[in-house]
Coordinates of C-alpha atoms in Angstrom, one line a residue:
X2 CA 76.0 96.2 75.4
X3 CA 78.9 99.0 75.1
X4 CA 81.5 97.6 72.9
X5 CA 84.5 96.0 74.7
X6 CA 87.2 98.7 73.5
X7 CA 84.7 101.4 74.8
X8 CA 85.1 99.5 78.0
X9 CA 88.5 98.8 78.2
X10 CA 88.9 102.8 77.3
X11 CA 86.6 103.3 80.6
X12 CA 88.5 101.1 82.9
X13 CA 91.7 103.4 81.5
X14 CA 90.1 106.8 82.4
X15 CA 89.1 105.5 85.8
X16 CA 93.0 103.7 86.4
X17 CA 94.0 107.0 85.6
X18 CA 91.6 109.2 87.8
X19 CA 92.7 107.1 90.3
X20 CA 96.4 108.0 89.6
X21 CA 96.1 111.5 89.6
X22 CA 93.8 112.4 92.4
X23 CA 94.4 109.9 94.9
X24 CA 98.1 108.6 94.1
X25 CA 97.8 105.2 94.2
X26 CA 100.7 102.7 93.6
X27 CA 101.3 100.9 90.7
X28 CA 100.9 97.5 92.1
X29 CA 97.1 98.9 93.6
X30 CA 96.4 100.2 90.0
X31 CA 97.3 96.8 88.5
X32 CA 95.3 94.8 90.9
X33 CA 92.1 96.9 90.1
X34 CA 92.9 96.7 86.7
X35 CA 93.2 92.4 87.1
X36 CA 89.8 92.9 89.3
X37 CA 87.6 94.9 86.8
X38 CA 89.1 92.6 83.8
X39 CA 88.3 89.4 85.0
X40 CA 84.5 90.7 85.8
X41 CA 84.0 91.9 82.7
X42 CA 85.1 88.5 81.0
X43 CA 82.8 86.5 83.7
X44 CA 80.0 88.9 82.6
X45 CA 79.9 89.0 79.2
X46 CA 79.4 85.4 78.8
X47 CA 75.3 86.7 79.8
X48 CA 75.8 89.0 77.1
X49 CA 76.3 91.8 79.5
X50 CA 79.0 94.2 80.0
X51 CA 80.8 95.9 83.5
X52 CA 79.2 98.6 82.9
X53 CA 75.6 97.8 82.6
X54 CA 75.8 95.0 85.6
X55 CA 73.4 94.8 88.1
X56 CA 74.1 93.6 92.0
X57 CA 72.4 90.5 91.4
X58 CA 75.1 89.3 88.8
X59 CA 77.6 91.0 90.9
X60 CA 76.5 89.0 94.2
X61 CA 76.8 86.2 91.8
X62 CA 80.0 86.5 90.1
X63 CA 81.4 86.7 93.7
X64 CA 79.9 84.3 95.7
X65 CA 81.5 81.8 92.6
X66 CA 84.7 82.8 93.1
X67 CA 83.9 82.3 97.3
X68 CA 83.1 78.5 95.9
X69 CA 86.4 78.4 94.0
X70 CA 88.5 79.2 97.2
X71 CA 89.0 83.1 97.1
X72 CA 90.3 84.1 100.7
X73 CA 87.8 86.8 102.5
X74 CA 91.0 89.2 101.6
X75 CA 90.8 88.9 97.7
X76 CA 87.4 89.0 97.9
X77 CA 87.5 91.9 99.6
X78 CA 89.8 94.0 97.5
X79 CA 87.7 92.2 94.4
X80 CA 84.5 94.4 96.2
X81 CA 86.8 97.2 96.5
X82 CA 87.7 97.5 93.2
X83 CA 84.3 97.3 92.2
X84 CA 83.3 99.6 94.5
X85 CA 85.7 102.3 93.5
X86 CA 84.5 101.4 89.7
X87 CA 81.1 102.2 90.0
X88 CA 81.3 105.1 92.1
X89 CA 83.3 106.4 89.5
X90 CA 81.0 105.5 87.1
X91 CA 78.1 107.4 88.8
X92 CA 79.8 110.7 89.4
X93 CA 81.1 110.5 85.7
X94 CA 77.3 110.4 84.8
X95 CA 77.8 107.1 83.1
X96 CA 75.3 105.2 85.3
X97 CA 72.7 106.4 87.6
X98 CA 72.8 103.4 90.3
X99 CA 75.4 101.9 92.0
X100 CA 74.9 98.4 92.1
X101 CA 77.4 97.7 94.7
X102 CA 75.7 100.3 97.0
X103 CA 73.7 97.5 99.3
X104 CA 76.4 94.4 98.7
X105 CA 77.8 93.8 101.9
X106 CA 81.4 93.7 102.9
X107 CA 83.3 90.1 104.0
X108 CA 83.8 90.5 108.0
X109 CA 87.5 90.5 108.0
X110 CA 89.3 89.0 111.6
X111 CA 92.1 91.6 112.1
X112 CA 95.3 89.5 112.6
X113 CA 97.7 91.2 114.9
X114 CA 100.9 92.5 113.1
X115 CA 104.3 90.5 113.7
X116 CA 106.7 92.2 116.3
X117 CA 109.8 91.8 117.3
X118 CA 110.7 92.2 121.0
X119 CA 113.0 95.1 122.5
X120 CA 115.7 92.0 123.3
X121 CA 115.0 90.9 119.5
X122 CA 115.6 94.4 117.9
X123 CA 118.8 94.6 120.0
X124 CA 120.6 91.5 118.7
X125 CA 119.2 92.4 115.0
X126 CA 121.0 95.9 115.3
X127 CA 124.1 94.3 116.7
X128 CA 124.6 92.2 113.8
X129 CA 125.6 94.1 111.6
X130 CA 129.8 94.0 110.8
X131 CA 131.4 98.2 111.1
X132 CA 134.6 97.0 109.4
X133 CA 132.3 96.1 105.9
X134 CA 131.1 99.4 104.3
X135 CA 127.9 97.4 102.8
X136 CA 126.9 96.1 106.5
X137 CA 127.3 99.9 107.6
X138 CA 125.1 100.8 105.3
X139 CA 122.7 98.3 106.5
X140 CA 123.2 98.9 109.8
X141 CA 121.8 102.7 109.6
X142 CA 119.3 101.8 107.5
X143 CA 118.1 98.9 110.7
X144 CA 118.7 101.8 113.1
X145 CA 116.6 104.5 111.2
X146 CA 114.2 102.2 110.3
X147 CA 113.5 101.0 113.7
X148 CA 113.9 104.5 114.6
X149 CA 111.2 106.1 112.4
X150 CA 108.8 103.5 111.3
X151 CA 108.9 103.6 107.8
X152 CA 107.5 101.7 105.5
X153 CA 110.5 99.6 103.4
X154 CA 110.1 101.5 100.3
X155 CA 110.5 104.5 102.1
X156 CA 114.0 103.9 103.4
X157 CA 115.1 102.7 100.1
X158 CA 113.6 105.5 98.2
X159 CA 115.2 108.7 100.7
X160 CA 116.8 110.7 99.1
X161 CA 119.5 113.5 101.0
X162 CA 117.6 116.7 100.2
X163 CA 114.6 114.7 102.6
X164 CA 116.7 114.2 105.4
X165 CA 118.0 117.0 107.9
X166 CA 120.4 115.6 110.0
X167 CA 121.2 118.8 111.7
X168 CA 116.7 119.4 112.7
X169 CA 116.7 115.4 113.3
X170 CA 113.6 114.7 110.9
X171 CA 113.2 113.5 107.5
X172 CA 110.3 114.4 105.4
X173 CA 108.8 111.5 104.0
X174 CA 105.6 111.3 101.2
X175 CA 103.6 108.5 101.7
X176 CA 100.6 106.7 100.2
X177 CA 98.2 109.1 98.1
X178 CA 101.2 111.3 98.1
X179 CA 100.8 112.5 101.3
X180 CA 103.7 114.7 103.6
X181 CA 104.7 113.9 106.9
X182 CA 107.9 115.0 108.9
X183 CA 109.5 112.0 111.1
X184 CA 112.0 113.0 114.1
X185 CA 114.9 110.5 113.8
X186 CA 116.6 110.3 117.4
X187 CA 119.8 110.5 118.7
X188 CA 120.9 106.9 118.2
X189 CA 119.6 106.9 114.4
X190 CA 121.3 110.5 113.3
X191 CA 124.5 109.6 115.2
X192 CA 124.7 105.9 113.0
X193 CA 123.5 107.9 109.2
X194 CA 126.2 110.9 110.1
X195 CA 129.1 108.0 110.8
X196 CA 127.5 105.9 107.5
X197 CA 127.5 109.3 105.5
X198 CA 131.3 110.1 106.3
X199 CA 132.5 106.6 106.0
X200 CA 130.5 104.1 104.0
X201 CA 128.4 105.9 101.9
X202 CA 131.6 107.5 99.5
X203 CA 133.0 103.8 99.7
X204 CA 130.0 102.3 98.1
X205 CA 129.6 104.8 95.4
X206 CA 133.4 105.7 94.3
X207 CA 133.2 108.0 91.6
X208 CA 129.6 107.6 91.1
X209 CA 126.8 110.7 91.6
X210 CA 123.8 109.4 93.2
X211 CA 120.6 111.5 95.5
X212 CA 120.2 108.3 97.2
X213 CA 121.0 107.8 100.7
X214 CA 121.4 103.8 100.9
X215 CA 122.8 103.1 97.6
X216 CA 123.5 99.4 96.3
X217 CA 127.2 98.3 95.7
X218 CA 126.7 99.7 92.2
X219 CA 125.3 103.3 93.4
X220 CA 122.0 102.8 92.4
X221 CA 118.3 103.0 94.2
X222 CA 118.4 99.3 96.2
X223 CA 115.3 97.6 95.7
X224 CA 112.9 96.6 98.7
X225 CA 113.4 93.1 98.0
X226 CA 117.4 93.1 98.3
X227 CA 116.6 94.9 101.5
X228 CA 114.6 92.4 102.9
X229 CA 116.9 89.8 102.2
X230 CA 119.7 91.6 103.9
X231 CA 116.9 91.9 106.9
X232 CA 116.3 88.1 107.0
X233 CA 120.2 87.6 106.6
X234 CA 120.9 90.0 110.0
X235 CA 118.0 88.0 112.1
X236 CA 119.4 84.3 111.0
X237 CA 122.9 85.8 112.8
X238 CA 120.8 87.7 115.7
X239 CA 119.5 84.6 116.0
X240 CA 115.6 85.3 116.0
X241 CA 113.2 82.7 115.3
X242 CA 110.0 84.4 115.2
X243 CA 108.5 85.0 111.9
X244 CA 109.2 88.4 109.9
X245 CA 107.9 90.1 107.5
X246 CA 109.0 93.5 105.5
X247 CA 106.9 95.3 107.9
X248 CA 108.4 93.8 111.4
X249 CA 110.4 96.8 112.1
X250 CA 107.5 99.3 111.2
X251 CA 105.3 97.3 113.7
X252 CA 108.2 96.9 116.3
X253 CA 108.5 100.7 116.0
X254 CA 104.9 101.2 116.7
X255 CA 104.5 98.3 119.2
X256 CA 107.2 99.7 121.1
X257 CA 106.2 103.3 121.7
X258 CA 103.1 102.1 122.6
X259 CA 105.1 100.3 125.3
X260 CA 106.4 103.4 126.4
X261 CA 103.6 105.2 126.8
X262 CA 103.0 107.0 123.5
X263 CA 99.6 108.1 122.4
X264 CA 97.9 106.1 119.4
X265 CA 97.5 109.2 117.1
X266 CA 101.1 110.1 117.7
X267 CA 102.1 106.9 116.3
X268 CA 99.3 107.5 113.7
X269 CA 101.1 110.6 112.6
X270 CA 104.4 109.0 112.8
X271 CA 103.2 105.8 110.4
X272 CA 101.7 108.0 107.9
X273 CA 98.1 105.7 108.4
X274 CA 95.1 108.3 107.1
X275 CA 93.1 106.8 109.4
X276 CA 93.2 105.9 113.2
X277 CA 91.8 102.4 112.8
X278 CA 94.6 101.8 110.7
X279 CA 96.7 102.3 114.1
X280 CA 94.4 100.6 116.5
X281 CA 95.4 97.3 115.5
X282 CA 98.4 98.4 117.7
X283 CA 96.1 98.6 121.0
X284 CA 96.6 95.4 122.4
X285 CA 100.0 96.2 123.0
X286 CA 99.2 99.4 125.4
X287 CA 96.3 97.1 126.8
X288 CA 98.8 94.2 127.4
X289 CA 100.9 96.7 128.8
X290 CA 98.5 98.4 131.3
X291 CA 97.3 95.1 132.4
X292 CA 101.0 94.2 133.1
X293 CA 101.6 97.7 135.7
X294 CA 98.1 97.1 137.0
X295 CA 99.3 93.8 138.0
X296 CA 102.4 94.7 139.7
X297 CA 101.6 97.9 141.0
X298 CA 98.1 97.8 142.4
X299 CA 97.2 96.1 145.6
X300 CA 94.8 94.1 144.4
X301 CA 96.1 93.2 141.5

């Protein structure tokens, strides 16, 4: 059996590898990390280590933690991890199977994402109060959010030099690091241009900051204040459907759709790496084609 610090060494190098070649998050690394930990506890007890496990003891170790109530989503990051692990593993020369290769994945049902409707998004972005430089703030950041689809830590992390106000795009780096150039539209440059010249000196007096939606100190807010200023502007707007910090991403792409957009436009636009990332999405456009086939077609 390898010892345990030459394994908790291993799980560094491949943490790391994942890092620096495919850009993961923090909160991803730290869930593989959790993942690969707790196997290699559960299979040491059979005086085996992560390393030298076979799919038998893998099938094992997770149909237990099915008994003990895992959701079909944490076991199927828990495969993931795995997954990842091993493959590592193999092109690193350490093993020469992968014993994950033939374990099957969990069928996942694909919940639709919450939405808002185009009467919902109105009364959020009317909420907001001009006369308070903080609510101005957050009323840009509702406009261009709504306006470009961004994923929350996004807004909160722009910075000025990724913003062109004058082209109307920002440049945005996504998951795994990845660059993508968002047009903004009239309605969102027009509210940032009014927030920039008003608000934004207000909120950070004599302070120097890159950021474009600072906090009342100046600083980088965080996703979670954000959020709650969200769910603070619905309770007014008076919106009872649930959200989530993603609504106004999924309104974005929901409504395009809507409008006629095509899905890998909006796949571009949302920064997804993959188009059946963005086909979730389709139900809308078919919702919506039933809806003119129905009023427009003489048999319909």
């Amino acid at each position: 059996m390898t010892q345990t610090y030459q394994v908790a060494a291993i799980i560094d190098l491949f943490l790391d590898d994942l890092w620096s070649v495919q850009g993961l998050s923090d909160n991803t690394l730290s869930a593989y990390k959790t993942d690969l930990r707790q196997f290699d506890q559960y299979i040491q007890q059979q005086d085996v280590d992560i390393i030298n496990a076979n799919a038998e003891q893998i099938r094992c170790y997770l149909s237990e933690r099915v008994e003990q109530g895992m959701a079909k989503t944490s076991y199927a990051r828990m495969l993931s991890s795995l997954r990842r692990f091993y493959g590592y593993l193999l092109i690193s020369h350490r093993i020469n199977i992968d014993p994950t290769a033939l374990i099957d994945s969990p069928k996942m049902s694909r919940h639709l994402p919450n939405s808002l409707s185009e009467a919902d998004i109105e009364r959020l972005l009317a909420a907001p109060n001009y006369d308070d430089p903080v609510e101005q703030r957050d009323k840009a950041m509702l406009e261009l959010l709504y306006a470009t689809g961004l994923r929350v830590s996004e807004l909160v992390g722009l910075t000025m030099e990724q913003m062109s106000l004058r082209q109307g795009l920002v440049r945005i780096v996504g998951k795994g690091g990845k660059e993508r150039l968002v047009p903004l539209g009239e309605v969102a440059i027009s509210e940032v241009e009014q927030y920039l010249r008003q608000a934004r000196p207000m909120l950070l007096g004599n302070k120097m900051s890159d950021v474009v939606f600072p906090s009342k100190r100046g600083q980088m807010m965080t996703r979670q204040t954000f959020w709650y200023r969200i769910k603070h502007y619905a309770l007014l707007a008076n919106i009872k459907g649930e959200l989530s910090p993603h609504t106004l991403r999924h309104a974005f792409a929901t409504h395009l759709l809507n409008h006629g957009a095509d899905l890998r436009v909006v796949q571009l636009l949302l920064g997804h790496s993959d188009l059946s990332t963005t086909q979730i999405y389709t139900h809308v456009a078919k919702a919506r084609l039933q809806e003119l086939h129905q009023q427009h077609h003489p048999r319909g």
